[in-house]
Structures are given as C-alpha cells and as structure tokens.
C-alpha cells in the first residue's frame, strides 16, 4: 500500500546551475569519486528522456485520477532532471573530456534496444510497454536509493566537494525520494505481475552495473590530467567504506527489499528530508523565485 501521508503534489522545478567554477575533480584530490558520480551526467539524460517517452504511452492505461496526476508530475520532474544533467556536458568538454563515445552507446541502449518496436496493436505491443514500465520501476528503486544516499552523504561535505555539484545531486536526489513511489505504483496499477518484477529487476540491475563501471572506466581513461587512470571495483568498495560513494553492502541489501512481495518504495528514504532539502536548495529556491516573478509579471 502507498503511504498516503507521504503523498505531496509533484511539481517540476526549473532549476539552472553555473558550472564556471566547478573543477573537473569536484571532490578535491579524488578523481575516482568525482568521475564515478559524473557518470550520472552521461547516463541520466537519455534514460530520463526514455522514461518520459514510455510514460506518455502508458497514460491511457491509468484508471486512477490521483495516480495520473502523480505520473504527469513525475514526467515533468524527469524531463527537468534530463536537461540539468545534459547542461554539465559542455563543461566536461571544456575541461578536455569529450563524453560523446560513451553517450552514443547509452543513446543506443535506450532508443534502439529499449525503444519502440514495430509490433502489431494488441497483446504484443502491450507486453512490450508493460516490460518497460516494470524496468522503470526497478531503475527508480535505485535512483531513490541513490537520492537517499546523497542527501545523507556528509563525507562529501567534509571533503570539500564543490557546492554547485552537490546542490545538483541533492536537488535531483531529493526529487527522486519525493516521487519514489510513482513508478512502482504505476507498475502495480497497470500490471503488477511478480515474475515480471523479478525478471525486469535483473535486467535493470545488470544494465546499471555494466553501464556504470563502463562509464567510470571511460572517464578515468580519458581524463587529460591522469597518466594511468583506472577504475576498479576495489576503488568503489573503498570509497563506499569512506562514505564518498554508496556502500557496497547497502546496495546489496537493497536487492531483497525490492524483490520482497511486501515491498513498497515508501519504506525507502524520507519525504520530510527530501522536502526540507528542496526548501533550502539554492537552485530550487532560485527556480521558485523566478517562477513567482514570472507569475507576477503575467
């Protein structure tokens, strides 16, 4: 069951960030942590555009008006996330790191492999739509996990991480926690088959692990400031122990939670914490002020 006390209307916040003062290694002295998290800027724009594309197709299947409102709010937030991360890419290029070879692979995955297929109307087309709705629910389990992690990743502050990058990550993470139940509720509403949930979790988890380690290796190998940049699982594990990246054990423990028949995303993270961050985020506050000014001028 959804936690109705946690439910708040979802709205897209039209944030913007200036990257002029953000260094390539925005966690000082730690290129690996910087680049492992930088993978988000390459992975998320295509993924979140794909979320929006799939959800627009599933809107006619929604029979619950409140869920429809949540899905429309989710679409608005995801579109904004995609745009905000996309805007980091020119900054990376200016610092000598062209992400195009990697982003081309990500685009292929979402647009071709997971894109629309030429299927006859009816069962086959509905099956493929429901598969993708289930994959999004599985991915959203991990985006909520990561959102909750970054909201609480105090070690990044202690290490002097760039405040603009932290605000982008925490604004995005807070919205992921804020809307963490929507994808799962939608899947349960239009399908809910447990075998599909397990199967698509395996697909999503394997794809995320593959793409993430590939992205971290790409960044480390192509960083113009590193002589022999490498990315290993040990590097990830050690940073997880330090608190600058998610702990491996926490990530593994999140798997049986999602696969439990009793799972609901409202058990993950805190809406109150997410809303509190969004009320203090420099970018979200600036977006709110700009929207109020636009209303006043209208």
XYZ file of N, CA, C and O in Angstrom, residues 145-294:
600
model
N 17.260 5.034 -3.969
C 18.355 4.615 -3.081
C 19.504 5.628 -3.154
O 20.032 6.073 -2.127
N 19.885 6.005 -4.376
C 20.987 6.953 -4.555
C 20.602 8.346 -4.057
O 21.439 9.058 -3.496
N 19.340 8.735 -4.273
C 18.877 10.026 -3.783
C 18.961 10.104 -2.270
O 19.441 11.094 -1.704
N 18.514 9.046 -1.604
C 18.579 8.997 -0.149
C 20.041 9.022 0.309
O 20.400 9.711 1.275
N 20.901 8.297 -0.415
C 22.324 8.275 -0.046
C 22.939 9.667 -0.140
O 23.591 10.131 0.801
N 22.731 10.370 -1.264
C 23.427 11.654 -1.448
C 22.900 12.720 -0.490
O 23.643 13.608 -0.069
N 21.629 12.624 -0.111
C 21.095 13.569 0.879
C 21.788 13.402 2.233
O 21.839 14.343 3.030
N 22.321 12.219 2.477
C 22.950 11.918 3.775
C 24.465 11.739 3.684
O 25.094 11.350 4.675
N 25.043 12.033 2.513
C 26.477 11.780 2.293
C 27.312 12.941 2.850
O 27.896 13.735 2.098
N 27.372 13.018 4.175
C 28.062 14.144 4.817
C 29.568 14.124 4.569
O 30.231 15.160 4.657
N 30.105 12.940 4.228
C 31.545 12.851 3.966
C 31.930 13.706 2.758
O 33.045 14.250 2.706
N 31.025 13.839 1.782
C 31.320 14.701 0.622
C 31.507 16.146 1.067
O 32.389 16.851 0.561
N 30.691 16.608 2.014
C 30.856 17.965 2.546
C 32.188 18.087 3.287
O 32.915 19.073 3.112
N 32.501 17.084 4.096
C 33.745 17.132 4.874
C 34.970 17.177 3.955
O 35.994 17.759 4.308
N 34.858 16.542 2.793
C 36.000 16.511 1.862
C 36.060 17.765 0.977
O 36.900 17.847 0.086
N 35.133 18.697 1.182
C 35.171 19.958 0.428
C 34.652 19.839 -0.992
O 35.118 20.555 -1.887
N 33.681 18.946 -1.222
C 33.120 18.779 -2.570
C 32.513 20.099 -3.065
O 32.008 20.906 -2.271
N 32.571 20.295 -4.370
C 32.071 21.530 -4.989
C 30.597 21.755 -4.637
O 29.760 20.879 -4.879
N 30.251 22.922 -4.091
C 28.875 23.135 -3.626
C 27.832 23.133 -4.745
O 26.697 22.698 -4.528
N 28.204 23.597 -5.942
C 27.236 23.604 -7.053
C 26.902 22.180 -7.476
O 25.730 21.835 -7.698
N 27.928 21.319 -7.579
C 27.681 19.925 -7.959
C 26.870 19.216 -6.878
O 25.943 18.443 -7.180
N 27.188 19.497 -5.612
C 26.422 18.878 -4.526
C 24.961 19.319 -4.583
O 24.060 18.510 -4.337
N 24.721 20.579 -4.914
C 23.332 21.051 -4.985
C 22.584 20.370 -6.124
O 21.428 19.965 -5.971
N 23.245 20.219 -7.284
C 22.612 19.493 -8.396
C 22.251 18.075 -7.953
O 21.110 17.616 -8.154
N 23.203 17.385 -7.346
C 22.977 15.986 -6.961
C 21.904 15.873 -5.893
O 21.066 14.964 -5.925
N 21.915 16.797 -4.944
C 20.942 16.706 -3.842
C 19.568 17.202 -4.252
O 18.556 16.653 -3.790
N 19.499 18.216 -5.118
C 18.196 18.619 -5.670
C 17.584 17.440 -6.417
O 16.420 17.085 -6.211
N 18.384 16.808 -7.288
C 17.895 15.665 -8.059
C 17.549 14.512 -7.117
O 16.463 13.907 -7.221
N 18.452 14.224 -6.170
C 18.201 13.125 -5.233
C 16.944 13.344 -4.408
O 16.162 12.414 -4.178
N 16.717 14.588 -3.984
C 15.528 14.890 -3.178
C 14.257 14.665 -3.992
O 13.260 14.129 -3.475
N 14.276 15.045 -5.279
C 13.088 14.804 -6.109
C 12.889 13.317 -6.366
O 11.746 12.853 -6.484
N 13.991 12.556 -6.463
C 13.858 11.096 -6.625
C 13.192 10.477 -5.387
O 12.361 9.570 -5.504
N 13.578 10.967 -4.205
C 12.936 10.479 -2.981
C 11.481 10.953 -2.937
O 10.573 10.192 -2.582
N 11.263 12.196 -3.331
C 9.911 12.764 -3.312
C 8.944 11.949 -4.181
O 7.810 11.687 -3.785
N 9.401 11.516 -5.365
C 8.490 10.786 -6.272
C 8.793 9.284 -6.330
O 8.400 8.599 -7.275
N 9.436 8.754 -5.274
C 9.950 7.383 -5.325
C 8.883 6.314 -5.474
O 9.172 5.207 -5.904
N 7.632 6.618 -5.118
C 6.583 5.592 -5.179
C 5.852 5.553 -6.516
O 5.137 4.591 -6.799
N 6.030 6.576 -7.349
C 5.182 6.717 -8.535
C 5.393 5.560 -9.516
O 4.425 4.946 -9.991
N 6.650 5.248 -9.842
C 6.912 4.212 -10.855
C 6.406 2.847 -10.401
O 5.829 2.089 -11.190
N 6.615 2.534 -9.128
C 6.149 1.246 -8.608
C 4.623 1.201 -8.557
O 4.004 0.199 -8.945
N 4.006 2.282 -8.069
C 2.539 2.326 -8.014
C 1.939 2.185 -9.413
O 0.917 1.508 -9.601
N 2.585 2.810 -10.389
C 2.094 2.714 -11.768
C 2.204 1.275 -12.269
O 1.246 0.740 -12.856
N 3.346 0.645 -12.036
C 3.515 -0.744 -12.466
C 2.461 -1.642 -11.824
O 1.834 -2.478 -12.496
N 2.241 -1.485 -10.521
C 1.254 -2.317 -9.828
C -0.161 -2.045 -10.349
O -0.996 -2.952 -10.402
N -0.421 -0.815 -10.758
C -1.753 -0.433 -11.248
C -2.042 -1.039 -12.629
O -3.133 -1.564 -12.864
N -1.053 -0.983 -13.522
C -1.320 -1.428 -14.901
C -0.959 -2.894 -15.134
O -1.391 -3.491 -16.116
N -0.175 -3.503 -14.230
C 0.237 -4.897 -14.437
C 0.451 -5.615 -13.111
O -0.380 -6.404 -12.686
N 1.585 -5.370 -12.453
C 1.820 -5.910 -11.118
C 2.276 -7.357 -11.061
O 2.402 -7.922 -9.973
N 2.558 -7.978 -12.207
C 2.962 -9.385 -12.215
C 4.309 -9.552 -11.502
O 5.299 -8.906 -11.875
N 4.348 -10.418 -10.490
C 5.565 -10.546 -9.677
C 6.726 -11.120 -10.492
O 7.875 -10.683 -10.341
N 6.453 -12.073 -11.358
C 7.535 -12.651 -12.180
C 8.146 -11.587 -13.082
O 9.361 -11.560 -13.288
N 7.304 -10.723 -13.608
C 7.814 -9.623 -14.446
C 8.675 -8.678 -13.590
O 9.706 -8.195 -14.049
N 8.239 -8.434 -12.361
C 9.020 -7.544 -11.479
C 10.415 -8.117 -11.249
O 11.413 -7.389 -11.308
N 10.506 -9.427 -10.991
C 11.808 -10.058 -10.741
C 12.656 -10.047 -12.011
O 13.846 -9.700 -11.982
N 12.056 -10.426 -13.124
C 12.795 -10.505 -14.388
C 13.348 -9.134 -14.798
O 14.511 -9.010 -15.191
N 12.512 -8.126 -14.704
C 12.946 -6.789 -15.149
C 13.916 -6.167 -14.147
O 14.774 -5.381 -14.539
N 13.813 -6.548 -12.857
C 14.832 -6.097 -11.901
C 16.200 -6.613 -12.346
O 17.185 -5.859 -12.346
N 16.274 -7.888 -12.716
C 17.559 -8.476 -13.133
C 18.115 -7.731 -14.347
O 19.312 -7.436 -14.419
N 17.241 -7.415 -15.299
C 17.663 -6.670 -16.493
C 18.197 -5.295 -16.106
O 19.276 -4.880 -16.554
N 17.428 -4.579 -15.277
C 17.802 -3.215 -14.897
C 19.100 -3.201 -14.093
O 19.992 -2.382 -14.341
N 19.225 -4.112 -13.141
C 20.416 -4.138 -12.286
C 21.659 -4.448 -13.108
O 22.697 -3.772 -12.969
N 21.565 -5.450 -13.979
C 22.717 -5.810 -14.814
C 23.115 -4.644 -15.718
O 24.306 -4.344 -15.876
N 22.122 -3.978 -16.315
C 22.409 -2.852 -17.216
C 23.057 -1.697 -16.454
O 24.025 -1.091 -16.933
N 22.543 -1.392 -15.259
C 23.100 -0.281 -14.482
C 24.542 -0.567 -14.057
O 25.412 0.305 -14.177
N 24.805 -1.777 -13.573
C 26.169 -2.123 -13.153
C 27.115 -2.051 -14.346
O 28.209 -1.470 -14.261
N 26.683 -2.618 -15.477
C 27.518 -2.617 -16.681
C 27.814 -1.188 -17.139
O 28.974 -0.820 -17.382
N 26.764 -0.379 -17.259
C 26.942 0.983 -17.767
C 27.744 1.846 -16.809
O 28.559 2.674 -17.230
N 27.535 1.645 -15.514
C 28.222 2.491 -14.547
C 29.723 2.213 -14.528
O 30.543 3.136 -14.566
N 30.080 0.911 -14.477
C 31.518 0.617 -14.445
C 32.176 1.000 -15.770
O 33.303 1.480 -15.798
N 31.436 0.857 -16.870
C 31.968 1.257 -18.171
C 32.186 2.772 -18.215
O 33.188 3.266 -18.745
N 31.229 3.521 -17.648
C 31.340 4.971 -17.632
C 32.488 5.443 -16.760
O 33.236 6.357 -17.141
N 32.650 4.834 -15.582
C 33.752 5.220 -14.690
C 35.100 4.929 -15.360
O 36.029 5.751 -15.298
N 35.196 3.787 -16.019
C 36.445 3.455 -16.729
C 36.703 4.432 -17.874
O 37.842 4.846 -18.102
N 35.633 4.791 -18.581
C 35.768 5.739 -19.691
C 36.323 7.072 -19.178
O 37.254 7.637 -19.743
N 35.744 7.583 -18.101
C 36.186 8.866 -17.548
C 37.634 8.799 -17.072
O 38.434 9.695 -17.358
N 37.972 7.754 -16.312
C 39.328 7.650 -15.767
C 40.367 7.499 -16.878
O 41.448 8.074 -16.807
N 40.017 6.731 -17.920
C 40.963 6.505 -19.016
C 41.146 7.749 -19.885
O 42.211 7.950 -20.475
N 40.116 8.596 -19.976
C 40.170 9.751 -20.871
C 40.407 11.081 -20.158
O 40.443 12.128 -20.797
N 40.559 11.037 -18.835
C 40.837 12.253 -18.069
C 42.215 12.784 -18.469
O 43.226 12.098 -18.268
N 42.297 14.005 -19.042
C 43.584 14.502 -19.535
C 44.594 14.791 -18.430
O 45.789 14.961 -18.710
N 44.143 14.835 -17.166
C 45.060 15.135 -16.061
C 45.650 13.881 -15.431
O 46.517 13.979 -14.567
N 45.168 12.694 -15.849
C 45.644 11.445 -15.244
C 46.548 10.702 -16.222
O 46.247 10.602 -17.410
N 47.656 10.160 -15.707
C 48.604 9.430 -16.563
C 48.112 8.013 -16.818
O 48.144 7.514 -17.936
N 47.651 7.351 -15.785
C 47.225 5.950 -15.910
C 45.926 5.759 -15.134
O 45.884 5.035 -14.140
N 44.864 6.440 -15.589
C 43.610 6.424 -14.859
C 42.881 5.097 -14.997
O 42.609 4.641 -16.109
N 42.581 4.480 -13.876
C 41.859 3.207 -13.886
C 40.703 3.255 -12.899
O 40.726 4.026 -11.941
N 39.718 2.396 -13.153
C 38.581 2.277 -12.243
C 38.396 0.803 -11.932
O 38.191 0.003 -12.839
N 38.475 0.464 -10.661
C 38.317 -0.930 -10.257
C 37.203 -1.052 -9.215
O 36.824 -0.062 -8.575
N 36.712 -2.271 -9.059
C 35.693 -2.487 -8.033
C 36.261 -2.188 -6.647
O 35.563 -1.667 -5.773
N 37.541 -2.489 -6.436
C 38.153 -2.193 -5.135
C 38.089 -0.695 -4.841
O 37.816 -0.289 -3.702
N 38.353 0.142 -5.860
C 38.246 1.595 -5.677
C 36.846 1.967 -5.189
O 36.682 2.794 -4.295
N 35.832 1.355 -5.813
C 34.445 1.642 -5.441
C 34.174 1.195 -4.007
O 33.582 1.930 -3.203
N 34.628 -0.011 -3.680
C 34.395 -0.567 -2.343
C 35.034 0.312 -1.267
O 34.415 0.616 -0.241
N 36.270 0.732 -1.522
C 36.997 1.552 -0.535
C 36.292 2.888 -0.334
O 36.121 3.348 0.804
N 35.847 3.529 -1.415
C 35.131 4.810 -1.276
C 33.799 4.620 -0.550
O 33.357 5.498 0.178
N 33.179 3.470 -0.751
C 31.949 3.169 -0.026
C 32.197 3.070 1.466
O 31.387 3.536 2.280
N 33.320 2.491 1.849
C 33.679 2.405 3.270
C 33.954 3.799 3.844
O 33.655 4.066 5.005
N 34.531 4.660 3.014
C 34.842 6.023 3.475
C 33.604 6.913 3.536
O 33.592 7.917 4.238
N 32.591 6.578 2.722
C 31.384 7.389 2.712
C 31.280 8.381 1.569
O 30.326 9.161 1.505
N 32.263 8.359 0.639
C 32.167 9.273 -0.509
C 31.399 8.657 -1.677
O 31.050 9.355 -2.626
N 31.157 7.350 -1.625
C 30.282 6.661 -2.577
C 29.370 5.721 -1.775
O 29.656 5.436 -0.605
N 28.274 5.250 -2.377
C 27.395 4.324 -1.646
C 28.150 3.062 -1.228
O 28.984 2.546 -1.973
N 27.843 2.574 -0.029
C 28.491 1.363 0.473
C 27.984 0.143 -0.294
O 26.778 0.009 -0.532
N 28.907 -0.726 -0.689
C 28.547 -1.938 -1.443
C 27.528 -2.774 -0.683
O 26.551 -3.270 -1.260
N 27.725 -2.925 0.618
C 26.798 -3.722 1.429
C 25.389 -3.157 1.421
O 24.408 -3.895 1.320
N 25.282 -1.822 1.501
C 23.956 -1.184 1.474
C 23.262 -1.445 0.136
O 22.052 -1.688 0.088
N 24.049 -1.391 -0.944
C 23.458 -1.632 -2.272
C 22.966 -3.075 -2.387
O 21.880 -3.324 -2.907
N 23.754 -4.013 -1.890
C 23.354 -5.420 -1.963
C 22.123 -5.690 -1.103
O 21.233 -6.446 -1.485
N 22.053 -5.043 0.061
C 20.893 -5.244 0.940
C 19.617 -4.647 0.367
O 18.513 -5.030 0.762
N 19.759 -3.715 -0.579
C 18.562 -3.129 -1.184
C 17.886 -4.097 -2.161
O 16.719 -3.921 -2.500
N 18.622 -5.137 -2.604
C 18.070 -6.075 -3.594
C 16.922 -6.896 -3.010
O 15.815 -6.899 -3.575
N 17.130 -7.603 -1.880
C 15.994 -8.385 -1.349
C 14.812 -7.510 -0.938
O 13.669 -7.980 -0.965
N 15.068 -6.251 -0.586
C 13.946 -5.376 -0.244
C 13.041 -5.203 -1.460
O 11.825 -5.325 -1.365
N 13.651 -4.917 -2.633
C 12.845 -4.714 -3.836
C 12.136 -6.002 -4.261
O 11.000 -5.967 -4.755
N 12.796 -7.133 -4.066
C 12.230 -8.408 -4.513
C 11.222 -8.996 -3.527
O 10.544 -9.972 -3.845
N 11.108 -8.397 -2.346
C 10.107 -8.862 -1.387
C 8.705 -8.579 -1.920
O 8.444 -7.512 -2.481
N 7.807 -9.533 -1.726
C 6.414 -9.306 -2.161
C 5.761 -8.174 -1.365
O 4.775 -7.596 -1.809
N 6.305 -7.867 -0.191
C 5.735 -6.811 0.653
C 6.344 -5.432 0.357
O 6.004 -4.447 1.005
N 7.233 -5.366 -0.634
C 7.954 -4.115 -0.911
C 7.022 -2.974 -1.299
O 6.069 -3.155 -2.052
N 7.313 -1.795 -0.781
C 6.760 -0.555 -1.320
C 7.809 0.540 -1.141
O 8.453 0.615 -0.090
N 7.994 1.401 -2.142
C 9.064 2.408 -2.070
C 8.915 3.407 -0.929
O 9.892 4.066 -0.562
N 7.717 3.553 -0.375
C 7.551 4.484 0.747
C 8.411 4.070 1.942
O 8.682 4.894 2.825
N 8.863 2.797 1.940
C 9.749 2.324 3.013
C 11.176 2.852 2.848
O 11.993 2.733 3.770
N 11.494 3.397 1.683
C 12.856 3.849 1.382
C 12.936 5.370 1.523
O 12.131 6.089 0.952
N 13.920 5.859 2.255
C 14.133 7.300 2.315
C 13.040 8.027 3.088
O 12.111 7.420 3.614
N 13.153 9.352 3.146
C 12.236 10.177 3.930
C 11.724 11.346 3.089
O 12.517 12.179 2.645
N 10.400 11.379 2.893
C 9.809 12.509 2.169
C 10.081 13.812 2.902
O 10.393 14.833 2.279
N 9.999 13.792 4.228
C 10.227 15.011 5.012
C 11.637 15.551 4.781
O 11.830 16.768 4.612
N 12.627 14.658 4.742
C 14.002 15.098 4.494
C 14.148 15.668 3.083
O 14.814 16.694 2.880
N 13.520 15.009 2.109
C 13.593 15.485 0.726
C 12.976 16.872 0.591
O 13.559 17.775 -0.016
N 11.786 17.048 1.163
C 11.090 18.328 1.073
C 11.887 19.422 1.791
O 11.981 20.554 1.323
N 12.503 19.065 2.927
C 13.320 20.033 3.668
C 14.508 20.488 2.824
O 14.852 21.678 2.803
N 15.148 19.530 2.108
C 16.278 19.944 1.264
C 15.799 20.848 0.127
O 16.423 21.877 -0.166
N 14.693 20.484 -0.504
C 14.182 21.284 -1.624
C 13.780 22.690 -1.169
O 13.788 23.626 -1.971
N 13.453 22.833 0.114
C 13.103 24.150 0.655
C 14.342 25.004 0.927
O 14.224 26.212 1.143
N 15.533 24.376 0.902
C 16.764 25.125 1.184
C 17.768 25.085 0.031
O 18.772 25.800 0.071
N 17.539 24.250 -0.977
C 18.450 24.132 -2.120
C 18.595 25.472 -2.834
O 17.595 26.080 -3.233
N 19.812 25.984 -3.018
C 19.988 27.257 -3.725
C 19.334 27.265 -5.113
O 18.661 28.238 -5.481
N 19.498 26.180 -5.867
C 18.930 26.130 -7.216
C 17.405 26.079 -7.175
O 16.726 26.759 -7.954
N 16.842 25.272 -6.256
C 15.382 25.169 -6.161
C 14.774 26.485 -5.672
O 13.713 26.909 -6.147
N 15.448 27.157 -4.731
C 14.957 28.451 -4.247
C 14.965 29.485 -5.372
O 14.005 30.240 -5.535
N 16.057 29.503 -6.149
C 16.143 30.445 -7.273
C 15.063 30.155 -8.308
O 14.456 31.077 -8.865
N 14.795 28.863 -8.558
C 13.752 28.489 -9.515
C 12.389 28.948 -9.023
O 11.572 29.469 -9.791
N 12.141 28.783 -7.715
C 10.858 29.209 -7.143
C 10.670 30.702 -7.244
O 9.596 31.196 -7.597
N 11.750 31.465 -6.971
C 11.678 32.931 -7.062
C 11.399 33.366 -8.494
O 10.578 34.253 -8.746
N 12.085 32.708 -9.456
C 11.891 33.051 -10.877
C 10.454 32.751 -11.310
O 9.845 33.535 -12.053
N 9.903 31.639 -10.846
C 8.525 31.293 -11.217
C 7.521 32.280 -10.615
O 6.564 32.685 -11.269
N 7.775 32.721 -9.363
C 6.890 33.704 -8.734
C 6.962 35.043 -9.461
O 5.932 35.705 -9.682
N 8.169 35.427 -9.880
C 8.347 36.691 -10.618
C 7.609 36.635 -11.945
O 6.983 37.604 -12.372
N 7.691 35.460 -12.619
C 7.019 35.301 -13.912
C 5.501 35.403 -13.738
O 4.806 36.001 -14.560
